[in-house]
Coordinates of N, CA, C and O in Angstrom, one line a residue:
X4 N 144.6 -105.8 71.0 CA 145.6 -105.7 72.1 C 144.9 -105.1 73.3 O 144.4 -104.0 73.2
X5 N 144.9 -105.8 74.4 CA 144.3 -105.2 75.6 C 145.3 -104.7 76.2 O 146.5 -105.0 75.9
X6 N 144.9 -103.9 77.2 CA 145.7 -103.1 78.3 C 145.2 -103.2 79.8 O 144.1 -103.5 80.1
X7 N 145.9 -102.9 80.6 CA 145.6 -103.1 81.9 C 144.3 -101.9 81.8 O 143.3 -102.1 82.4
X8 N 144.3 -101.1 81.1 CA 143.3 -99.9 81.0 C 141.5 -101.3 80.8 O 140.6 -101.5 81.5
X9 N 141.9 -101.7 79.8 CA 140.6 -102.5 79.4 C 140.4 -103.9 80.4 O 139.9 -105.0 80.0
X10 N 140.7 -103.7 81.3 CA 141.0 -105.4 82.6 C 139.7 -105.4 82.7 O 139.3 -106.5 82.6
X11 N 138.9 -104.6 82.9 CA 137.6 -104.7 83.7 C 136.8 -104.9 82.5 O 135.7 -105.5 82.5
X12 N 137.1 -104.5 81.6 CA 135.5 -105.1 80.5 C 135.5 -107.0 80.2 O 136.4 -107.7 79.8
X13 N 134.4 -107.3 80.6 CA 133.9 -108.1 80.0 C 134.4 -108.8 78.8 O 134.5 -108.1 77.8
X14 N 134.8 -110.2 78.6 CA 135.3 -110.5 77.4 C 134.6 -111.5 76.7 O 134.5 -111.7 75.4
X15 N 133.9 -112.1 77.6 CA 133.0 -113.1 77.5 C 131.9 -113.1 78.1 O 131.9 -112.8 79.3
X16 N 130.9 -113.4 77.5 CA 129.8 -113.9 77.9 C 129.4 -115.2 78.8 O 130.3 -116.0 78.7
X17 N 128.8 -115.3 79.2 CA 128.5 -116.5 80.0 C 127.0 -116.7 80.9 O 126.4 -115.9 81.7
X18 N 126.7 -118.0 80.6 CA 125.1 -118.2 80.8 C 124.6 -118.3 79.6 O 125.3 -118.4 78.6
X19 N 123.4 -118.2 79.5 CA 122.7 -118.9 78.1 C 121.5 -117.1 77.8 O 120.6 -116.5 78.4
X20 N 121.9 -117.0 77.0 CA 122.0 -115.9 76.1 C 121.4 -115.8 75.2 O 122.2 -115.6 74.3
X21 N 119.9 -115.8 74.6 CA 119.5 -115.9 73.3 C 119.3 -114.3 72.8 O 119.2 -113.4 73.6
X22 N 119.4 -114.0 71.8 CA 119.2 -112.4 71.3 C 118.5 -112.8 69.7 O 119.0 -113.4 68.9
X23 N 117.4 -112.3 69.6 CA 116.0 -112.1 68.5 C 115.9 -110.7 68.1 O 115.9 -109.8 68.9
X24 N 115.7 -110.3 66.8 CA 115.5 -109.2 66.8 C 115.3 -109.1 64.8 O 116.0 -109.3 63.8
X25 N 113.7 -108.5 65.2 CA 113.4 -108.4 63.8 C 113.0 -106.8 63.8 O 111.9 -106.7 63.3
X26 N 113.5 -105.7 64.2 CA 112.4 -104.1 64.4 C 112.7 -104.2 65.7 O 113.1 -103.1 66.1
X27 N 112.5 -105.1 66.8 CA 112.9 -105.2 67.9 C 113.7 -106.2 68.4 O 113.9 -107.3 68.1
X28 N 114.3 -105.5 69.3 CA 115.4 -106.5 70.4 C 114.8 -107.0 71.6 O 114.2 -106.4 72.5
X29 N 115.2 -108.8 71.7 CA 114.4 -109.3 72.5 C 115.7 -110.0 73.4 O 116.4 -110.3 72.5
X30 N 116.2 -110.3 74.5 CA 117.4 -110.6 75.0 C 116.4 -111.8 76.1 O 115.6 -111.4 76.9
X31 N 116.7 -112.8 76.0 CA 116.7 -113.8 76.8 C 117.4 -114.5 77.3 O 118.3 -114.9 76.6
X32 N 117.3 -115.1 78.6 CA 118.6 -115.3 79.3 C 118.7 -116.3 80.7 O 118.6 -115.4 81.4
X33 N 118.9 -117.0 81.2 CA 119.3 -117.6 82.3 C 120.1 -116.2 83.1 O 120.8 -115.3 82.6
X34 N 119.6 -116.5 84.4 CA 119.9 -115.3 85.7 C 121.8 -115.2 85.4 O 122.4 -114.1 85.6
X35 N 122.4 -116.2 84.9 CA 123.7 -116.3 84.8 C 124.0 -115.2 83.4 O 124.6 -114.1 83.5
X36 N 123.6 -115.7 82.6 CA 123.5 -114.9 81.2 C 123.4 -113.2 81.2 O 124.2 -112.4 80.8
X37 N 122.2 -113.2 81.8 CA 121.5 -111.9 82.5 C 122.3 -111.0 82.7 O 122.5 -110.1 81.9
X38 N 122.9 -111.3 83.9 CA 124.1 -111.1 84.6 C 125.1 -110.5 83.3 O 125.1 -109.4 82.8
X39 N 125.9 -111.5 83.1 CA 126.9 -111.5 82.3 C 126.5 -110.4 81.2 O 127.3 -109.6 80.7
X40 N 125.8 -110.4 81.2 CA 125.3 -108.9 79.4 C 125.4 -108.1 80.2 O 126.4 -107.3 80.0
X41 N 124.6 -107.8 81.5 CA 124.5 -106.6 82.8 C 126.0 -105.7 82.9 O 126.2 -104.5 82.8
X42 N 126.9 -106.9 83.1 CA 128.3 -106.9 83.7 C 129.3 -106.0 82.5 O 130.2 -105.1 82.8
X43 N 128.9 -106.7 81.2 CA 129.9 -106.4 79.8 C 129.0 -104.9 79.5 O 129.6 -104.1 78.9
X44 N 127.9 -104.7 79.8 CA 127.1 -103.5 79.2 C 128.1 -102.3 80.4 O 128.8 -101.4 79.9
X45 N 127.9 -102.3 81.8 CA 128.9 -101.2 82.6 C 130.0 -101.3 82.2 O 130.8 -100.4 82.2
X46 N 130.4 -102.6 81.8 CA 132.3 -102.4 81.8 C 132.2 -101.5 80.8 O 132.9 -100.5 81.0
X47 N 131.6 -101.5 79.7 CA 132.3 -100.9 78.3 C 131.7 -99.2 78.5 O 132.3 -98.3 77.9
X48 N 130.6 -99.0 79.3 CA 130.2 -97.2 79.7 C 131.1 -97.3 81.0 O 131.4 -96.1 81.1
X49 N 131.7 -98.0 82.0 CA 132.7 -97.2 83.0 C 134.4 -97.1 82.3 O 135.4 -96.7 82.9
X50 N 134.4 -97.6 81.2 CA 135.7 -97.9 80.8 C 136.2 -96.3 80.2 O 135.6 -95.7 79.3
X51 N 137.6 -95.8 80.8 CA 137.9 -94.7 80.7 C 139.0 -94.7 79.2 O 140.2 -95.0 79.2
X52 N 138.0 -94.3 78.0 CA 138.7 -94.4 76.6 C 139.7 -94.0 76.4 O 140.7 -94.4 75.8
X53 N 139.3 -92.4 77.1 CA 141.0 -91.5 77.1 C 142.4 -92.1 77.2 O 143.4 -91.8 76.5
X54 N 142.3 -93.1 78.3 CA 143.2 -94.0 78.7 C 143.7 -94.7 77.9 O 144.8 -95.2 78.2
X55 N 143.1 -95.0 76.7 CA 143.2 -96.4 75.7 C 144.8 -95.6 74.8 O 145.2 -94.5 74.5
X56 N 145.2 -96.7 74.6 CA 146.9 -96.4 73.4 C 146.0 -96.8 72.1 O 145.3 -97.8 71.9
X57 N 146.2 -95.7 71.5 CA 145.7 -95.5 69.7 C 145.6 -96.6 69.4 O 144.6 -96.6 68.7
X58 N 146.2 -97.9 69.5 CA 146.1 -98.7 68.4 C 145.3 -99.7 68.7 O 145.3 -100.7 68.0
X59 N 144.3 -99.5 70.6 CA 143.4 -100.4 71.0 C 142.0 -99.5 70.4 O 141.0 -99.9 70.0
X60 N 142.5 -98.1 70.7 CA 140.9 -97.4 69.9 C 141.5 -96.0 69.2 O 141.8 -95.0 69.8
X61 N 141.5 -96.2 68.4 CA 142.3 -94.7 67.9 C 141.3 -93.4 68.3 O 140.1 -93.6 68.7
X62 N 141.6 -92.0 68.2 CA 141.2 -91.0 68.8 C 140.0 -90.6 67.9 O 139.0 -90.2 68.6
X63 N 139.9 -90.7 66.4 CA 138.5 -90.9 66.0 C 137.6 -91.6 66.2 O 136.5 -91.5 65.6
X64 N 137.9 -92.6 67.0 CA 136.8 -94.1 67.4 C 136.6 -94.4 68.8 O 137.1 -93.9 69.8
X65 N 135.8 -95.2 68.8 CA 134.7 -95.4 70.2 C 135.3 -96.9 70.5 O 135.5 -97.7 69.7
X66 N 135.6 -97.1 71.8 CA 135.6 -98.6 72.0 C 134.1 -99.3 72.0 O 133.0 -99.0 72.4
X67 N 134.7 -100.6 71.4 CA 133.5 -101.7 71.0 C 134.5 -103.0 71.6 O 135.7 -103.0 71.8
X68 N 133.5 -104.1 72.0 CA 133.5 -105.1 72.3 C 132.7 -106.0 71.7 O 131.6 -105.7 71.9
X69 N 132.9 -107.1 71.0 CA 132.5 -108.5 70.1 C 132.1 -109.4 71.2 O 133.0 -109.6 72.1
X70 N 131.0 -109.9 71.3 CA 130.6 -111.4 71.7 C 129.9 -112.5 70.6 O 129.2 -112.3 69.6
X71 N 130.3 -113.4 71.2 CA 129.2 -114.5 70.4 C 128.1 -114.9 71.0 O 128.3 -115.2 72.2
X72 N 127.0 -115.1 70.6 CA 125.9 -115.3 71.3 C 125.5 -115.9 70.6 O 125.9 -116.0 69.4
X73 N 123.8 -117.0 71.2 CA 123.1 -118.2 70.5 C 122.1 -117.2 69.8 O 121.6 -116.2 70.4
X74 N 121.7 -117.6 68.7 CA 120.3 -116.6 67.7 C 119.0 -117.6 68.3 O 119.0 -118.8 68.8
X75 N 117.7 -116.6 68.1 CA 116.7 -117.7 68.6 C 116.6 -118.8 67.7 O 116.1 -119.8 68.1
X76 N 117.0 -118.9 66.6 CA 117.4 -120.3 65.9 C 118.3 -121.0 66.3 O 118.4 -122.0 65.5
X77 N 118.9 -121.0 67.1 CA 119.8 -121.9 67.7 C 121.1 -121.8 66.7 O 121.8 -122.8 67.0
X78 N 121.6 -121.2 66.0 CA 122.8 -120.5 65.2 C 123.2 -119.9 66.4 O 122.5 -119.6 67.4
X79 N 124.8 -119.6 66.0 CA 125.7 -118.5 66.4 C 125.9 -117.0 66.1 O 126.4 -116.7 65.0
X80 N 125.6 -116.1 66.8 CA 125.9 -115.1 65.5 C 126.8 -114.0 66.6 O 127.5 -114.4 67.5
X81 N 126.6 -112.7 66.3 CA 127.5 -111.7 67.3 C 126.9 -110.5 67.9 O 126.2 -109.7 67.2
X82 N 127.1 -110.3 69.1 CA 126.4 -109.2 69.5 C 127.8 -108.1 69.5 O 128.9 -108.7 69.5
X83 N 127.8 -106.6 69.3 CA 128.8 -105.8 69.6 C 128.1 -104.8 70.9 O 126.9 -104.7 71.0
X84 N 128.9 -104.4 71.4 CA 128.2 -103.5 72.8 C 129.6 -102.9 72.3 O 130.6 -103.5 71.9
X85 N 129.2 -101.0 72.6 CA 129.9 -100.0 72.1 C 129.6 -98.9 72.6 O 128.5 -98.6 73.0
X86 N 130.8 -98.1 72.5 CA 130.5 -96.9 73.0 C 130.0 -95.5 71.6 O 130.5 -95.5 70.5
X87 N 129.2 -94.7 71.9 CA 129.1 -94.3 70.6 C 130.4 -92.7 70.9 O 131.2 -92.2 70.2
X88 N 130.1 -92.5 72.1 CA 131.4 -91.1 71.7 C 132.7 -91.8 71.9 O 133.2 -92.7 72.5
X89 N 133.1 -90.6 70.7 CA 134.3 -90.6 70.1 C 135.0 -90.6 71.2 O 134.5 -90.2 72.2
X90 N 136.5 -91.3 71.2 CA 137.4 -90.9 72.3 C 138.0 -89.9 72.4 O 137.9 -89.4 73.5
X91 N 138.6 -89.1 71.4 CA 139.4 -87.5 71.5 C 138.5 -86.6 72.3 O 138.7 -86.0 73.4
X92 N 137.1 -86.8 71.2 CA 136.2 -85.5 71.2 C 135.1 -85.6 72.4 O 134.6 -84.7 73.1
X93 N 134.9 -86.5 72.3 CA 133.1 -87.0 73.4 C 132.5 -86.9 72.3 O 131.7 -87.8 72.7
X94 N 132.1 -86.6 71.3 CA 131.2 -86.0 70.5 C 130.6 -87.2 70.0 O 131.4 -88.1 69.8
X95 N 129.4 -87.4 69.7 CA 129.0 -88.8 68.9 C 129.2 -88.9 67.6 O 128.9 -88.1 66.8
X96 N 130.0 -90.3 67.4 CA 130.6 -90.5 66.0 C 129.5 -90.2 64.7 O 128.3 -90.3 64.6
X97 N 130.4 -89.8 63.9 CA 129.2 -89.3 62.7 C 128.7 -91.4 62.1 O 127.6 -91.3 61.6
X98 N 128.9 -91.9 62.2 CA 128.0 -93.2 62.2 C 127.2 -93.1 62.8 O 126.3 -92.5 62.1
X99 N 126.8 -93.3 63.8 CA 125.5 -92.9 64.7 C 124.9 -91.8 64.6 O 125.6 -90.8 64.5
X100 N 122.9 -91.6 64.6 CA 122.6 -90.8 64.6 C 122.9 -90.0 65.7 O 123.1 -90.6 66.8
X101 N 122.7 -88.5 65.5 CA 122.2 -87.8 66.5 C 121.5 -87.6 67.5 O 120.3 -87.7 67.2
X102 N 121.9 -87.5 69.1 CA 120.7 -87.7 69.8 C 120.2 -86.1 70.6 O 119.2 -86.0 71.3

């Protein structure tokens, strides 16, 4: 469920997109593409979580956003872009390591 809180994130991708990654991440892209990852990567770090109603991110959890993107095999698969602190606390989710 979105909220006027989440208007500015990114929902879609758009432009041509490839993402590779065997140990490393390789993001290739058309200037359009580029863009578009650029665009969904600030929305989801300027997006103010506090704001979110529990049942778009509850207070133990971090907002994430789902895309589909092309694999360098030419498959479908998904990218997630996320925030790692917690919404209540700021604290980084015990999933994620420590930084």
């Amino acid at each position: 469920m979105a909220s006027w809180h989440t208007k500015n994130v990114i929902r879609t991708l758009s432009g041509y997109l490839v993402v590779d990654g065997d140990g490393e991440i390789r993001v290739y892209g058309d200037p359009e593409g580029l863009r578009s990852l650029g665009q969904a990567l600030i929305s989801v770090a300027d997006l103010d979580q506090s704001a979110l109603d529990d049942r778009e991110c509850p207070p133990d959890d971090s907002f994430h956003q789902h895309y589909t993107i092309m694999q360098a095999d030419g498959s479908l698969g998904g990218l997630t872009v996320g925030r790692v602190d917690e919404k209540a606390s700021g604290r980084i989710r015990d999933c994620f390591p420590a930084v």
